[in-house]
Amino acid sequence: MYEGLKGFTDFYPDEMAPLREVIDTIEDTARAYGFRETSTPALEPAEMWTDKSGEDIVDELYDFEDKGGRHVTLTPELTPTVARMVVAKQQALSKPIKWVSTRPFWRYEQVQQGRFRELYQTNADIFGSSEPEADAEVLAFAADSLTNLGLDGSEFEFRVSHRDILGELLRSFDADVDTTEAIRAVDKRAKVDEGEYLGLLSDAGLSYDQAREFDDLLVAGDDDLSALTDFSDSDDLAAAVENLRNVLAAAEDFGVREYCDVSLTTARGLDYYTGVVFECFDASGEVSRSIFGGGRYDHLIEEFGGQSTPAVGVGIGVMNSTLPLLLQTHDAWPGEGIATDYYVLQVGDVRSVASRIARDLRERGHVVETDVSDRSFGAQMNYADSIDAETVVIVGERDLENDEVTVKDMESGDQTNVPVAEFPGDSERPTYDEFA
Amino acid sequence: MYEGLKGFTDFYPDEMAPLREVIDTIEDTARAYGFRETSTPALEPAEMWTDKSGEDIVDELYDFEDKGGRHVTLTPELTPTVARMVVAKQQALSKPIKWVSTRPFWRYEQVQQGRFRELYQTNADIFGSSEPEADAEVLAFAADSLTNLGLDGSEFEFRVSHRDILGELLRSFDADVDTTEAIRAVDKRAKVDEGEYLGLLSDAGLSYDQAREFDDLLVAGDDDLSALTDFSDSDDLAAAVENLRNVLAAAEDFGVREYCDVSLTTARGLDYYTGVVFECFDASGEVSRSIFGGGRYDHLIEEFGGQSTPAVGVGIGVMNSTLPLLLQTHDAWPGEGIATDYYVLQVGDVRSVASRIARDLRERGHVVETDVSDRSFGAQMNYADSIDAETVVIVGERDLENDEVTVKDMESGDQTNVPVAEFPGDSERPTYDEFA
């Protein structure tokens, strides 16, 4: 007996049905915004991450040397791949480029409760606009995805921050600060104790007092961004604050401002982010970990050898992620299970007629099963129950002598005889598509 | 500038749109037959293939040692994974188990024209029935997938063979035959010259004359299976021939017999197959390589440590495969491209109204884009063209003074002024779902 690898999940149909509903809802939301589907490789050259993405993700890279001696990696996230694709066809693609896809990613993490080595995300990215409307559209897509899944606006929150605000604030101190290191420290703020956090800021170049003041400013800024521009008269800081305000104003017009809280201690773990970044959290606090996040990465395309191209995106974890927990916590988990419109039950030597009926119902758009195991009436009826068949069409030798079949409604138990020629007639169920 | 790995493909939206249509058609066909979706790991313990699957696939395994020192592999095919999953929950699953999924697989092949290291398949499998109806249902699902894709029955053929017929025929010879080796030789018949083929059969234990006679029998059997039972009075051979006849009779009742040709020189490359095996080919011969294949593997679940459970399945390659070639050859390639219902064009300071209109249209099920790049009228109109917007709603400051917007039908070029309050009204397009 073989066992699957730790950190990887087998999804059986009863687990997959609600997840498929979740994915379809998010993808339909993306489609409504005009995001277009791409499909991308599972493996990439490892240097696409080791060069630019920062130590957190490199530590968890599921990388190896392939048989040709190349250092390759199972992709831990989509952003570098789509950046590579934009660079490869930069001239041919009309801007803005709006892409969406759902696929697995891999991280060599310590396996523990709620942490997986294989996770699935729907990613949506916009390339080619530096305007606040692009950031806001990503926020709007993410918020609409959650409300379309049935969540109420009071059940989730987007903690919105801005990398340039953090960077310019740090540069306003009279100190030689490694801003990348300092922003990594901010990203760890909620995960380590205060002493360790201040220590990390101090490692990045701030004095202890400066680290305290910096952190106080972040907290004060959440309530009123003016606290930041009051602290420093840096034009770049003022521009970053203005950009964040503009994104929030666009989010207001897009109908999603109510989900956004300014939270400058939100930093995101990846080095390539530039402007607005955000993370979605459970507003009730019951799910303590981040649900998903995204942000702006205006320099990555150029760093990958392309023309300067602003970009902003979000990756919503859909399987082996915290989103199912959020939905379950707020009773928004889809009830989808196995469903079947018809089971065509065969009694005696009736395969030819039963097959024609099954075929006819399938052509009308129904989900139809029939006996492929040569089983008894009782065994077939049990199976029809197990697949939640709504109607059982009993095709029996004796009924067929009168050119009839018996139609049993499984909920009411009602049985009626129907002439084969008129079936399904009035007893036809709505199809899956009609129902959707 | 980074390059993706050789043998892997980036699918851009204009390439992905028709492929998504192909996948949806095949998955909808599977759903109509009651196959239920699963989702499965990309990585598995390598011994799941090295133990049982045969040298052809082991030679191409994309395997490596992970950071924990385990010998793991990117899965080259689905069958061992679903077999493992059936074993793990054998008691809880009601039979027959009918599963479907679409996902990538990986093989470390020599990269050349038409050969990829990452390929995508839709797999459908039935576990728990040894009856011919199960084999025939897999054939019917595969055939319906192709006809639902728009192929005519004259444009493809299923070459149907039977592993037990091959095995029992080989055992009928007065020789010490390694049937696994001999069947591998049959699988190579079309790919090597006659001398090499006979040599492989001779390596497996047949004399040169026996090898000739065996091959003549396979060819004669294609026309009339009685040639085989005339050659040997083995009961097991007679039972295997009877089983193949029964599968073809069930395929007749299921409406797909016309696509099936008996072809005993079809063997399939994997060692775990037992009864009926088949491969789909282009009937015109224009695409010379196999399109896809499947078959029965009644022993694998038991070999994986489960209770004896018959099984039959098919894996239809959908991307980086020969299916797109077959569809293109017969003018059945979907015409799907980028499509957009509405572009909401903004002139002046109208974001608030334009956003409300876009939002309203999305809630009605439309695909809607609006300006996120602060662009001019002309640039927005060009973009609307590039995304094939069917209608452009021009929201301009001046029109808004009269509470109007301008609606432009992009095909006819007709423009009409519509009161904002009444929009979309009569100018509403059918939604994607209505259209589908």
PDB file of N, CA, C and O in Angstrom, chain B residues 374-422:
ATOM      1  N   ASP B 374      -6.291  55.771 -17.197  1.00  0.00           N
ATOM      2  CA  ASP B 374      -6.412  57.221 -17.399  1.00  0.00           C
ATOM      3  C   ASP B 374      -6.034  57.610 -18.826  1.00  0.00           C
ATOM      4  O   ASP B 374      -5.195  58.486 -19.050  1.00  0.00           O
ATOM      5  N   ARG B 375      -6.653  56.969 -19.799  1.00  0.00           N
ATOM      6  CA  ARG B 375      -6.270  57.177 -21.188  1.00  0.00           C
ATOM      7  C   ARG B 375      -7.259  58.043 -21.952  1.00  0.00           C
ATOM      8  O   ARG B 375      -8.415  58.221 -21.555  1.00  0.00           O
ATOM      9  N   SER B 376      -6.796  58.492 -23.112  1.00  0.00           N
ATOM     10  CA  SER B 376      -7.593  59.355 -23.970  1.00  0.00           C
ATOM     11  C   SER B 376      -8.738  58.574 -24.607  1.00  0.00           C
ATOM     12  O   SER B 376      -8.743  57.343 -24.616  1.00  0.00           O
ATOM     13  N   PHE B 377      -9.697  59.313 -25.177  1.00  0.00           N
ATOM     14  CA  PHE B 377     -10.816  58.708 -25.896  1.00  0.00           C
ATOM     15  C   PHE B 377     -10.296  57.719 -26.946  1.00  0.00           C
ATOM     16  O   PHE B 377     -10.732  56.575 -27.014  1.00  0.00           O
ATOM     17  N   GLY B 378      -9.352  58.189 -27.775  1.00  0.00           N
ATOM     18  CA  GLY B 378      -8.856  57.356 -28.872  1.00  0.00           C
ATOM     19  C   GLY B 378      -8.165  56.099 -28.370  1.00  0.00           C
ATOM     20  O   GLY B 378      -8.373  55.004 -28.907  1.00  0.00           O
ATOM     21  N   ALA B 379      -7.337  56.245 -27.327  1.00  0.00           N
ATOM     22  CA  ALA B 379      -6.619  55.088 -26.792  1.00  0.00           C
ATOM     23  C   ALA B 379      -7.593  54.087 -26.186  1.00  0.00           C
ATOM     24  O   ALA B 379      -7.426  52.868 -26.329  1.00  0.00           O
ATOM     25  N   GLN B 380      -8.638  54.608 -25.542  1.00  0.00           N
ATOM     26  CA  GLN B 380      -9.637  53.700 -24.971  1.00  0.00           C
ATOM     27  C   GLN B 380     -10.396  52.970 -26.076  1.00  0.00           C
ATOM     28  O   GLN B 380     -10.688  51.773 -25.980  1.00  0.00           O
ATOM     29  N   MET B 381     -10.721  53.703 -27.165  1.00  0.00           N
ATOM     30  CA  MET B 381     -11.454  53.072 -28.264  1.00  0.00           C
ATOM     31  C   MET B 381     -10.603  51.980 -28.920  1.00  0.00           C
ATOM     32  O   MET B 381     -11.106  50.912 -29.262  1.00  0.00           O
ATOM     33  N   ASN B 382      -9.297  52.245 -29.067  1.00  0.00           N
ATOM     34  CA  ASN B 382      -8.408  51.223 -29.623  1.00  0.00           C
ATOM     35  C   ASN B 382      -8.363  49.985 -28.733  1.00  0.00           C
ATOM     36  O   ASN B 382      -8.369  48.849 -29.212  1.00  0.00           O
ATOM     37  N   TYR B 383      -8.313  50.220 -27.422  1.00  0.00           N
ATOM     38  CA  TYR B 383      -8.273  49.082 -26.491  1.00  0.00           C
ATOM     39  C   TYR B 383      -9.579  48.297 -26.576  1.00  0.00           C
ATOM     40  O   TYR B 383      -9.574  47.051 -26.621  1.00  0.00           O
ATOM     41  N   ALA B 384     -10.712  49.018 -26.651  1.00  0.00           N
ATOM     42  CA  ALA B 384     -12.017  48.350 -26.767  1.00  0.00           C
ATOM     43  C   ALA B 384     -12.050  47.465 -28.017  1.00  0.00           C
ATOM     44  O   ALA B 384     -12.584  46.352 -27.995  1.00  0.00           O
ATOM     45  N   ASP B 385     -11.443  47.966 -29.089  1.00  0.00           N
ATOM     46  CA  ASP B 385     -11.305  47.160 -30.310  1.00  0.00           C
ATOM     47  C   ASP B 385     -10.468  45.920 -30.057  1.00  0.00           C
ATOM     48  O   ASP B 385     -10.807  44.818 -30.495  1.00  0.00           O
ATOM     49  N   SER B 386      -9.347  46.096 -29.364  1.00  0.00           N
ATOM     50  CA  SER B 386      -8.390  44.995 -29.183  1.00  0.00           C
ATOM     51  C   SER B 386      -8.983  43.870 -28.335  1.00  0.00           C
ATOM     52  O   SER B 386      -8.563  42.719 -28.458  1.00  0.00           O
ATOM     53  N   ILE B 387      -9.928  44.187 -27.474  1.00  0.00           N
ATOM     54  CA  ILE B 387     -10.557  43.138 -26.665  1.00  0.00           C
ATOM     55  C   ILE B 387     -11.904  42.724 -27.242  1.00  0.00           C
ATOM     56  O   ILE B 387     -12.693  42.043 -26.597  1.00  0.00           O
ATOM     57  N   ASP B 388     -12.182  43.131 -28.487  1.00  0.00           N
ATOM     58  CA  ASP B 388     -13.406  42.727 -29.180  1.00  0.00           C
ATOM     59  C   ASP B 388     -14.666  43.088 -28.403  1.00  0.00           C
ATOM     60  O   ASP B 388     -15.609  42.285 -28.333  1.00  0.00           O
ATOM     61  N   ALA B 389     -14.680  44.270 -27.827  1.00  0.00           N
ATOM     62  CA  ALA B 389     -15.877  44.714 -27.108  1.00  0.00           C
ATOM     63  C   ALA B 389     -17.033  44.826 -28.095  1.00  0.00           C
ATOM     64  O   ALA B 389     -16.879  45.394 -29.176  1.00  0.00           O
ATOM     65  N   GLU B 390     -18.196  44.286 -27.738  1.00  0.00           N
ATOM     66  CA  GLU B 390     -19.330  44.325 -28.652  1.00  0.00           C
ATOM     67  C   GLU B 390     -20.060  45.660 -28.557  1.00  0.00           C
ATOM     68  O   GLU B 390     -20.601  46.146 -29.540  1.00  0.00           O
ATOM     69  N   THR B 391     -20.054  46.233 -27.360  1.00  0.00           N
ATOM     70  CA  THR B 391     -20.701  47.523 -27.154  1.00  0.00           C
ATOM     71  C   THR B 391     -19.770  48.424 -26.362  1.00  0.00           C
ATOM     72  O   THR B 391     -19.146  47.974 -25.406  1.00  0.00           O
ATOM     73  N   VAL B 392     -19.660  49.675 -26.760  1.00  0.00           N
ATOM     74  CA  VAL B 392     -18.937  50.651 -25.953  1.00  0.00           C
ATOM     75  C   VAL B 392     -19.950  51.638 -25.378  1.00  0.00           C
ATOM     76  O   VAL B 392     -20.775  52.184 -26.112  1.00  0.00           O
ATOM     77  N   VAL B 393     -19.922  51.782 -24.067  1.00  0.00           N
ATOM     78  CA  VAL B 393     -20.773  52.769 -23.407  1.00  0.00           C
ATOM     79  C   VAL B 393     -19.895  53.982 -23.129  1.00  0.00           C
ATOM     80  O   VAL B 393     -18.950  53.895 -22.345  1.00  0.00           O
ATOM     81  N   ILE B 394     -20.188  55.088 -23.811  1.00  0.00           N
ATOM     82  CA  ILE B 394     -19.365  56.284 -23.630  1.00  0.00           C
ATOM     83  C   ILE B 394     -19.995  57.145 -22.539  1.00  0.00           C
ATOM     84  O   ILE B 394     -21.135  57.611 -22.675  1.00  0.00           O
ATOM     85  N   VAL B 395     -19.247  57.278 -21.429  1.00  0.00           N
ATOM     86  CA  VAL B 395     -19.716  58.099 -20.321  1.00  0.00           C
ATOM     87  C   VAL B 395     -18.908  59.389 -20.357  1.00  0.00           C
ATOM     88  O   VAL B 395     -17.715  59.395 -20.062  1.00  0.00           O
ATOM     89  N   GLY B 396     -19.572  60.485 -20.798  1.00  0.00           N
ATOM     90  CA  GLY B 396     -18.860  61.746 -20.949  1.00  0.00           C
ATOM     91  C   GLY B 396     -19.484  62.822 -20.071  1.00  0.00           C
ATOM     92  O   GLY B 396     -20.683  62.778 -19.769  1.00  0.00           O
ATOM     93  N   GLU B 397     -18.652  63.795 -19.677  1.00  0.00           N
ATOM     94  CA  GLU B 397     -19.150  64.841 -18.782  1.00  0.00           C
ATOM     95  C   GLU B 397     -20.344  65.556 -19.396  1.00  0.00           C
ATOM     96  O   GLU B 397     -21.335  65.842 -18.736  1.00  0.00           O
ATOM     97  N   ARG B 398     -20.253  65.834 -20.712  1.00  0.00           N
ATOM     98  CA  ARG B 398     -21.313  66.633 -21.327  1.00  0.00           C
ATOM     99  C   ARG B 398     -22.635  65.874 -21.398  1.00  0.00           C
ATOM    100  O   ARG B 398     -23.685  66.393 -21.038  1.00  0.00           O
ATOM    101  N   ASP B 399     -22.546  64.587 -21.845  1.00  0.00           N
ATOM    102  CA  ASP B 399     -23.764  63.762 -21.873  1.00  0.00           C
ATOM    103  C   ASP B 399     -24.390  63.651 -20.489  1.00  0.00           C
ATOM    104  O   ASP B 399     -25.616  63.659 -20.342  1.00  0.00           O
ATOM    105  N   LEU B 400     -23.521  63.552 -19.487  1.00  0.00           N
ATOM    106  CA  LEU B 400     -24.045  63.365 -18.119  1.00  0.00           C
ATOM    107  C   LEU B 400     -24.834  64.576 -17.636  1.00  0.00           C
ATOM    108  O   LEU B 400     -25.717  64.451 -16.791  1.00  0.00           O
ATOM    109  N   GLU B 401     -24.479  65.760 -18.188  1.00  0.00           N
ATOM    110  CA  GLU B 401     -25.268  66.937 -17.823  1.00  0.00           C
ATOM    111  C   GLU B 401     -26.731  66.760 -18.207  1.00  0.00           C
ATOM    112  O   GLU B 401     -27.625  67.304 -17.564  1.00  0.00           O
ATOM    113  N   ASN B 402     -26.963  65.973 -19.275  1.00  0.00           N
ATOM    114  CA  ASN B 402     -28.330  65.638 -19.679  1.00  0.00           C
ATOM    115  C   ASN B 402     -28.756  64.262 -19.151  1.00  0.00           C
ATOM    116  O   ASN B 402     -29.713  63.669 -19.655  1.00  0.00           O
ATOM    117  N   ASP B 403     -27.967  63.740 -18.179  1.00  0.00           N
ATOM    118  CA  ASP B 403     -28.251  62.408 -17.630  1.00  0.00           C
ATOM    119  C   ASP B 403     -28.315  61.339 -18.721  1.00  0.00           C
ATOM    120  O   ASP B 403     -29.183  60.466 -18.692  1.00  0.00           O
ATOM    121  N   GLU B 404     -27.407  61.449 -19.675  1.00  0.00           N
ATOM    122  CA  GLU B 404     -27.386  60.464 -20.757  1.00  0.00           C
ATOM    123  C   GLU B 404     -26.006  59.834 -20.901  1.00  0.00           C
ATOM    124  O   GLU B 404     -24.997  60.407 -20.495  1.00  0.00           O
ATOM    125  N   VAL B 405     -25.984  58.655 -21.494  1.00  0.00           N
ATOM    126  CA  VAL B 405     -24.728  58.070 -21.978  1.00  0.00           C
ATOM    127  C   VAL B 405     -24.923  57.730 -23.454  1.00  0.00           C
ATOM    128  O   VAL B 405     -26.055  57.639 -23.934  1.00  0.00           O
ATOM    129  N   THR B 406     -23.789  57.556 -24.159  1.00  0.00           N
ATOM    130  CA  THR B 406     -23.859  57.194 -25.569  1.00  0.00           C
ATOM    131  C   THR B 406     -23.502  55.723 -25.696  1.00  0.00           C
ATOM    132  O   THR B 406     -22.477  55.285 -25.166  1.00  0.00           O
ATOM    133  N   VAL B 407     -24.343  54.964 -26.374  1.00  0.00           N
ATOM    134  CA  VAL B 407     -24.113  53.531 -26.530  1.00  0.00           C
ATOM    135  C   VAL B 407     -23.744  53.261 -27.985  1.00  0.00           C
ATOM    136  O   VAL B 407     -24.509  53.596 -28.890  1.00  0.00           O
ATOM    137  N   LYS B 408     -22.553  52.697 -28.188  1.00  0.00           N
ATOM    138  CA  LYS B 408     -22.090  52.450 -29.551  1.00  0.00           C
ATOM    139  C   LYS B 408     -22.009  50.950 -29.803  1.00  0.00           C
ATOM    140  O   LYS B 408     -21.292  50.235 -29.089  1.00  0.00           O
ATOM    141  N   ASP B 409     -22.744  50.469 -30.803  1.00  0.00           N
ATOM    142  CA  ASP B 409     -22.643  49.083 -31.234  1.00  0.00           C
ATOM    143  C   ASP B 409     -21.412  48.975 -32.130  1.00  0.00           C
ATOM    144  O   ASP B 409     -21.340  49.622 -33.173  1.00  0.00           O
ATOM    145  N   MET B 410     -20.432  48.178 -31.717  1.00  0.00           N
ATOM    146  CA  MET B 410     -19.137  48.194 -32.406  1.00  0.00           C
ATOM    147  C   MET B 410     -19.201  47.509 -33.758  1.00  0.00           C
ATOM    148  O   MET B 410     -18.366  47.770 -34.616  1.00  0.00           O
ATOM    149  N   GLU B 411     -20.148  46.628 -33.964  1.00  0.00           N
ATOM    150  CA  GLU B 411     -20.233  45.969 -35.265  1.00  0.00           C
ATOM    151  C   GLU B 411     -20.846  46.893 -36.300  1.00  0.00           C
ATOM    152  O   GLU B 411     -20.286  47.117 -37.376  1.00  0.00           O
ATOM    153  N   SER B 412     -22.004  47.473 -35.951  1.00  0.00           N
ATOM    154  CA  SER B 412     -22.691  48.335 -36.915  1.00  0.00           C
ATOM    155  C   SER B 412     -22.147  49.760 -36.911  1.00  0.00           C
ATOM    156  O   SER B 412     -22.306  50.497 -37.878  1.00  0.00           O
ATOM    157  N   GLY B 413     -21.525  50.136 -35.786  1.00  0.00           N
ATOM    158  CA  GLY B 413     -21.081  51.519 -35.652  1.00  0.00           C
ATOM    159  C   GLY B 413     -22.183  52.463 -35.194  1.00  0.00           C
ATOM    160  O   GLY B 413     -21.936  53.649 -34.983  1.00  0.00           O
ATOM    161  N   ASP B 414     -23.409  51.946 -35.053  1.00  0.00           N
ATOM    162  CA  ASP B 414     -24.541  52.792 -34.631  1.00  0.00           C
ATOM    163  C   ASP B 414     -24.335  53.348 -33.227  1.00  0.00           C
ATOM    164  O   ASP B 414     -23.931  52.619 -32.321  1.00  0.00           O
ATOM    165  N   GLN B 415     -24.645  54.629 -33.062  1.00  0.00           N
ATOM    166  CA  GLN B 415     -24.580  55.242 -31.740  1.00  0.00           C
ATOM    167  C   GLN B 415     -25.962  55.746 -31.345  1.00  0.00           C
ATOM    168  O   GLN B 415     -26.663  56.334 -32.164  1.00  0.00           O
ATOM    169  N   THR B 416     -26.330  55.523 -30.107  1.00  0.00           N
ATOM    170  CA  THR B 416     -27.587  56.081 -29.611  1.00  0.00           C
ATOM    171  C   THR B 416     -27.363  56.670 -28.232  1.00  0.00           C
ATOM    172  O   THR B 416     -26.549  56.169 -27.462  1.00  0.00           O
ATOM    173  N   ASN B 417     -28.097  57.733 -27.957  1.00  0.00           N
ATOM    174  CA  ASN B 417     -28.068  58.303 -26.610  1.00  0.00           C
ATOM    175  C   ASN B 417     -29.141  57.626 -25.767  1.00  0.00           C
ATOM    176  O   ASN B 417     -30.280  57.463 -26.225  1.00  0.00           O
ATOM    177  N   VAL B 418     -28.754  57.218 -24.565  1.00  0.00           N
ATOM    178  CA  VAL B 418     -29.675  56.508 -23.688  1.00  0.00           C
ATOM    179  C   VAL B 418     -29.652  57.199 -22.327  1.00  0.00           C
ATOM    180  O   VAL B 418     -28.580  57.495 -21.813  1.00  0.00           O
ATOM    181  N   PRO B 419     -30.827  57.486 -21.749  1.00  0.00           N
ATOM    182  CA  PRO B 419     -30.840  58.052 -20.394  1.00  0.00           C
ATOM    183  C   PRO B 419     -30.139  57.097 -19.427  1.00  0.00           C
ATOM    184  O   PRO B 419     -30.375  55.876 -19.478  1.00  0.00           O
ATOM    185  N   VAL B 420     -29.262  57.621 -18.560  1.00  0.00           N
ATOM    186  CA  VAL B 420     -28.517  56.785 -17.623  1.00  0.00           C
ATOM    187  C   VAL B 420     -29.453  55.900 -16.825  1.00  0.00           C
ATOM    188  O   VAL B 420     -29.193  54.717 -16.598  1.00  0.00           O
ATOM    189  N   ALA B 421     -30.584  56.469 -16.422  1.00  0.00           N
ATOM    190  CA  ALA B 421     -31.494  55.736 -15.557  1.00  0.00           C
ATOM    191  C   ALA B 421     -32.063  54.514 -16.258  1.00  0.00           C
ATOM    192  O   ALA B 421     -32.414  53.525 -15.620  1.00  0.00           O
ATOM    193  N   GLU B 422     -32.163  54.572 -17.601  1.00  0.00           N
ATOM    194  CA  GLU B 422     -32.777  53.462 -18.336  1.00  0.00           C
ATOM    195  C   GLU B 422     -31.748  52.460 -18.866  1.00  0.00           C
ATOM    196  O   GLU B 422     -32.112  51.460 -19.466  1.00  0.00           O
TER     197      GLU B 422
END
